[in-house]
Amino acid sequence: MSISKTASSKISSQYTIEKRLQIEHLLSPTPSELNKLDPGGDVVQGLTQTPKTLPPRYFYDDKGSQLFEQICELPEYYLTRTETAILQEYAGEIAQMTGECELVELGSGSSTKTRILLNAYQDMGKKLSYVPIDVSAGILESSARELLVDYPSLQVHAKCSTYELALARLSPTGLSSRMICFIGSTLGNLTPEECDRFFSQITNALQSGEYLLLGIDLAKPKHLLDAAYNDSCGVTAAFNLNMLEHLNRRFEGNFDISEFEHWAFYNETQQQIEMHLRSKRSQTIQLRALDLTVEFSSGETILTEISRKFDLKTMQQYLQTQGLKPLQVWTDQQQWFGLLLCQMQPSVS
Ligand code: AVI
């Protein structure tokens, strides 16, 4: 039996993709195994305290990750297009500064912005190696496969994992250096204490001389920020409410999302967006897998996310105290978003 040329080239390119792709599941794939590793203690703690809170990581099931991708396209959500434009302008400079280097991306999602960096390293004739890290297995695998089709020399070692686990288990890179990319201003979703812990994980994972590429959203007038988190199409509202559906599925819950509403505003004193879910009436919710019953009064809120907005100078000083030397800062004309390339300093002990 003979197979056509097209079919045979499809088979051979599929074969090279499988050879260049490694996917590691540091989070078990089934919900019950996941719950053993992560029994929802953070949910119990958040929903039994006053005021109630939930960790933003519960936004990102597969549907939440897709909704986040849609947010990134919204006209009001300037963050993604501003950071993308900065990357497009300066990726070549970044690649020049770091030289050959493995890209490790925390919260890789669809890896759209990563392509700009990969193109820059490819144009310089450098080897391409990419370690995307994301808690959402679906988007992690599909975007890795798309990249492997488009970059025939790329090696991908994807990790379905939290940042913490993945950073603690980075294997030595085969390339001359490594750059951890934490773009998209996800740093803003961490409290100052979480930020300190996060940077100690980063600096433990990096060798002296290796790099961190950090994207941060900068403080700006309130009306721009309020609009970015209250879009006219209601995508941000759907993203926020989806967290309750995720909890229902994960912990056998009975949240009725039509009984909650999205509420987000910029707190100018704290320089942060605060995103809440507000109960429309008094109600009782159960999460059976957590053996948890939660009472809500009418109008009571759950804080689901903060999104801090930074000042470039303060951030550079902070990074320096963490052992990361800012080498270069890039921003857009309006100074809405900042991209910082930092280098890990030798430890002084
Ligand atoms: C992922 N993170 C940087 C987004 C932000 O802007 O803080 C999450 C988000 N929440 C609502 N819209 C987007």
CSV table of N, CA and C in Angstrom, one decimal, residues 30-93:
chain,number,residue,atom,x,y,z
A,30,THR,N,-6.9,14.4,37.3
A,30,THR,CA,-8.3,14.1,37.6
A,30,THR,C,-8.7,15.0,38.9
A,31,PRO,N,-9.9,15.4,38.9
A,31,PRO,CA,-10.4,16.3,40.0
A,31,PRO,C,-10.1,15.6,41.4
A,32,SER,N,-10.4,14.3,41.5
A,32,SER,CA,-10.2,13.7,42.8
A,32,SER,C,-8.8,13.7,43.2
A,33,GLU,N,-7.9,13.4,42.3
A,33,GLU,CA,-6.5,13.4,42.6
A,33,GLU,C,-6.0,14.8,42.9
A,34,LEU,N,-6.6,15.8,42.2
A,34,LEU,CA,-6.2,17.2,42.4
A,34,LEU,C,-6.6,17.6,43.8
A,35,ASN,N,-7.8,17.1,44.2
A,35,ASN,CA,-8.3,17.5,45.6
A,35,ASN,C,-7.4,16.9,46.7
A,36,LYS,N,-6.8,15.7,46.4
A,36,LYS,CA,-5.9,15.1,47.4
A,36,LYS,C,-4.7,16.0,47.6
A,37,LEU,N,-4.2,16.5,46.5
A,37,LEU,CA,-3.0,17.4,46.6
A,37,LEU,C,-3.4,18.8,47.1
A,38,ASP,N,-4.6,19.2,46.8
A,38,ASP,CA,-5.0,20.5,47.1
A,38,ASP,C,-6.4,20.5,47.5
A,39,PRO,N,-6.6,20.2,48.8
A,39,PRO,CA,-8.0,19.9,49.3
A,39,PRO,C,-8.9,21.1,49.5
A,40,GLY,N,-8.5,22.3,48.9
A,40,GLY,CA,-9.4,23.4,49.0
A,40,GLY,C,-9.3,24.2,50.3
A,41,GLY,N,-8.3,23.9,51.1
A,41,GLY,CA,-8.1,24.6,52.4
A,41,GLY,C,-8.2,26.1,52.2
A,42,ASP,N,-7.6,26.6,51.1
A,42,ASP,CA,-7.6,28.1,50.8
A,42,ASP,C,-9.1,28.6,50.6
A,43,VAL,N,-9.9,27.7,50.0
A,43,VAL,CA,-11.3,28.1,49.8
A,43,VAL,C,-12.0,28.2,51.2
A,44,VAL,N,-11.8,27.2,52.0
A,44,VAL,CA,-12.5,27.1,53.3
A,44,VAL,C,-12.0,28.4,54.1
A,45,GLN,N,-10.7,28.6,54.1
A,45,GLN,CA,-10.2,29.8,54.8
A,45,GLN,C,-10.8,31.1,54.3
A,46,GLY,N,-10.8,31.2,53.0
A,46,GLY,CA,-11.3,32.5,52.4
A,46,GLY,C,-12.8,32.7,52.6
A,47,LEU,N,-13.6,31.6,52.6
A,47,LEU,CA,-15.0,31.8,52.7
A,47,LEU,C,-15.5,31.9,54.1
A,48,THR,N,-14.6,31.6,55.1
A,48,THR,CA,-15.1,31.6,56.5
A,48,THR,C,-14.5,32.8,57.2
A,49,GLN,N,-13.8,33.7,56.5
A,49,GLN,CA,-13.3,34.9,57.1
A,49,GLN,C,-14.2,36.1,56.7
A,50,THR,N,-14.0,37.2,57.5
A,50,THR,CA,-14.7,38.4,57.2
A,50,THR,C,-13.7,39.5,56.9
A,51,PRO,N,-13.8,40.2,55.8
A,51,PRO,CA,-14.7,39.9,54.6
A,51,PRO,C,-14.2,38.7,53.9
A,52,LYS,N,-15.1,38.1,53.1
A,52,LYS,CA,-14.8,36.8,52.4
A,52,LYS,C,-13.9,37.1,51.2
A,53,THR,N,-13.0,36.1,51.0
A,53,THR,CA,-12.1,36.2,49.8
A,53,THR,C,-12.0,34.8,49.2
A,54,LEU,N,-11.5,34.8,47.9
A,54,LEU,CA,-11.2,33.6,47.2
A,54,LEU,C,-9.9,33.8,46.4
A,55,PRO,N,-9.1,32.8,46.4
A,55,PRO,CA,-7.8,33.0,45.7
A,55,PRO,C,-8.0,33.1,44.2
A,56,PRO,N,-7.4,34.1,43.5
A,56,PRO,CA,-7.6,34.3,42.1
A,56,PRO,C,-7.2,33.1,41.2
A,57,ARG,N,-6.4,32.2,41.8
A,57,ARG,CA,-6.0,31.0,40.9
A,57,ARG,C,-7.3,30.2,40.5
A,58,TYR,N,-8.4,30.3,41.3
A,58,TYR,CA,-9.6,29.6,40.9
A,58,TYR,C,-10.3,30.2,39.7
A,59,PHE,N,-9.8,31.3,39.1
A,59,PHE,CA,-10.3,31.8,37.9
A,59,PHE,C,-10.0,30.9,36.7
A,60,TYR,N,-8.9,30.2,36.8
A,60,TYR,CA,-8.3,29.6,35.6
A,60,TYR,C,-8.5,28.1,35.5
A,61,ASP,N,-9.8,27.7,35.3
A,61,ASP,CA,-10.1,26.4,34.7
A,61,ASP,C,-10.0,26.7,33.2
A,62,ASP,N,-10.4,25.7,32.4
A,62,ASP,CA,-10.2,25.9,30.9
A,62,ASP,C,-11.1,27.0,30.4
A,63,LYS,N,-12.4,27.1,31.0
A,63,LYS,CA,-13.3,28.2,30.5
A,63,LYS,C,-12.7,29.5,31.0
A,64,GLY,N,-12.3,29.6,32.2
A,64,GLY,CA,-11.7,30.8,32.7
A,64,GLY,C,-10.5,31.3,31.9
A,65,SER,N,-9.7,30.4,31.5
A,65,SER,CA,-8.5,30.7,30.7
A,65,SER,C,-9.0,31.3,29.3
A,66,GLN,N,-10.0,30.7,28.8
A,66,GLN,CA,-10.5,31.2,27.5
A,66,GLN,C,-11.1,32.6,27.7
A,67,LEU,N,-11.9,32.8,28.8
A,67,LEU,CA,-12.4,34.1,29.0
A,67,LEU,C,-11.3,35.1,29.2
A,68,PHE,N,-10.2,34.7,29.8
A,68,PHE,CA,-9.1,35.7,30.0
A,68,PHE,C,-8.5,36.1,28.7
A,69,GLU,N,-8.4,35.1,27.8
A,69,GLU,CA,-7.9,35.4,26.4
A,69,GLU,C,-8.8,36.4,25.8
A,70,GLN,N,-10.2,36.3,26.0
A,70,GLN,CA,-11.1,37.3,25.4
A,70,GLN,C,-10.9,38.7,26.0
A,71,ILE,N,-10.7,38.7,27.3
A,71,ILE,CA,-10.4,40.0,28.0
A,71,ILE,C,-9.3,40.7,27.4
A,72,CYS,N,-8.2,39.9,27.1
A,72,CYS,CA,-7.0,40.5,26.5
A,72,CYS,C,-7.3,41.2,25.1
A,73,GLU,N,-8.4,40.9,24.5
A,73,GLU,CA,-8.7,41.5,23.2
A,73,GLU,C,-9.6,42.7,23.3
A,74,LEU,N,-10.1,42.9,24.5
A,74,LEU,CA,-11.1,44.0,24.7
A,74,LEU,C,-10.6,45.4,24.5
A,75,PRO,N,-11.3,46.3,23.9
A,75,PRO,CA,-10.8,47.6,23.7
A,75,PRO,C,-10.4,48.3,25.0
A,76,GLU,N,-11.2,48.1,26.1
A,76,GLU,CA,-10.9,48.8,27.4
A,76,GLU,C,-9.7,48.2,28.1
A,77,TYR,N,-9.4,46.9,27.8
A,77,TYR,CA,-8.3,46.3,28.5
A,77,TYR,C,-7.0,46.6,27.7
A,78,TYR,N,-6.4,47.7,28.0
A,78,TYR,CA,-5.2,48.2,27.3
A,78,TYR,C,-4.0,47.4,27.6
A,79,LEU,N,-4.0,46.6,28.7
A,79,LEU,CA,-2.7,46.0,29.2
A,79,LEU,C,-2.0,45.2,28.1
A,80,THR,N,-2.8,44.3,27.5
A,80,THR,CA,-2.2,43.3,26.6
A,80,THR,C,-1.7,43.9,25.4
A,81,ARG,N,-2.5,44.9,24.8
A,81,ARG,CA,-2.0,45.4,23.5
A,81,ARG,C,-0.8,46.4,23.8
A,82,THR,N,-0.8,47.0,25.0
A,82,THR,CA,0.3,47.9,25.3
A,82,THR,C,1.6,47.1,25.5
A,83,GLU,N,1.5,46.0,26.3
A,83,GLU,CA,2.7,45.2,26.5
A,83,GLU,C,3.2,44.6,25.2
A,84,THR,N,2.2,44.1,24.4
A,84,THR,CA,2.6,43.5,23.1
A,84,THR,C,3.4,44.5,22.3
A,85,ALA,N,2.9,45.7,22.2
A,85,ALA,CA,3.6,46.7,21.4
A,85,ALA,C,5.0,47.0,21.9
A,86,ILE,N,5.2,47.0,23.2
A,86,ILE,CA,6.5,47.2,23.8
A,86,ILE,C,7.4,46.0,23.4
A,87,LEU,N,6.8,44.8,23.6
A,87,LEU,CA,7.6,43.6,23.2
A,87,LEU,C,8.0,43.6,21.7
A,88,GLN,N,7.0,44.0,20.9
A,88,GLN,CA,7.3,44.1,19.4
A,88,GLN,C,8.5,45.0,19.2
A,89,GLU,N,8.5,46.1,19.9
A,89,GLU,CA,9.5,47.1,19.6
A,89,GLU,C,10.9,46.7,20.1
A,90,TYR,N,10.9,46.0,21.3
A,90,TYR,CA,12.2,45.8,21.9
A,90,TYR,C,12.6,44.3,22.1
A,91,ALA,N,11.9,43.4,21.5
A,91,ALA,CA,12.3,42.0,21.7
A,91,ALA,C,13.7,41.7,21.1
A,92,GLY,N,14.0,42.4,20.0
A,92,GLY,CA,15.3,42.2,19.4
A,92,GLY,C,16.4,42.6,20.4
A,93,GLU,N,16.1,43.8,21.1
A,93,GLU,CA,17.1,44.3,22.1
A,93,GLU,C,17.2,43.3,23.3
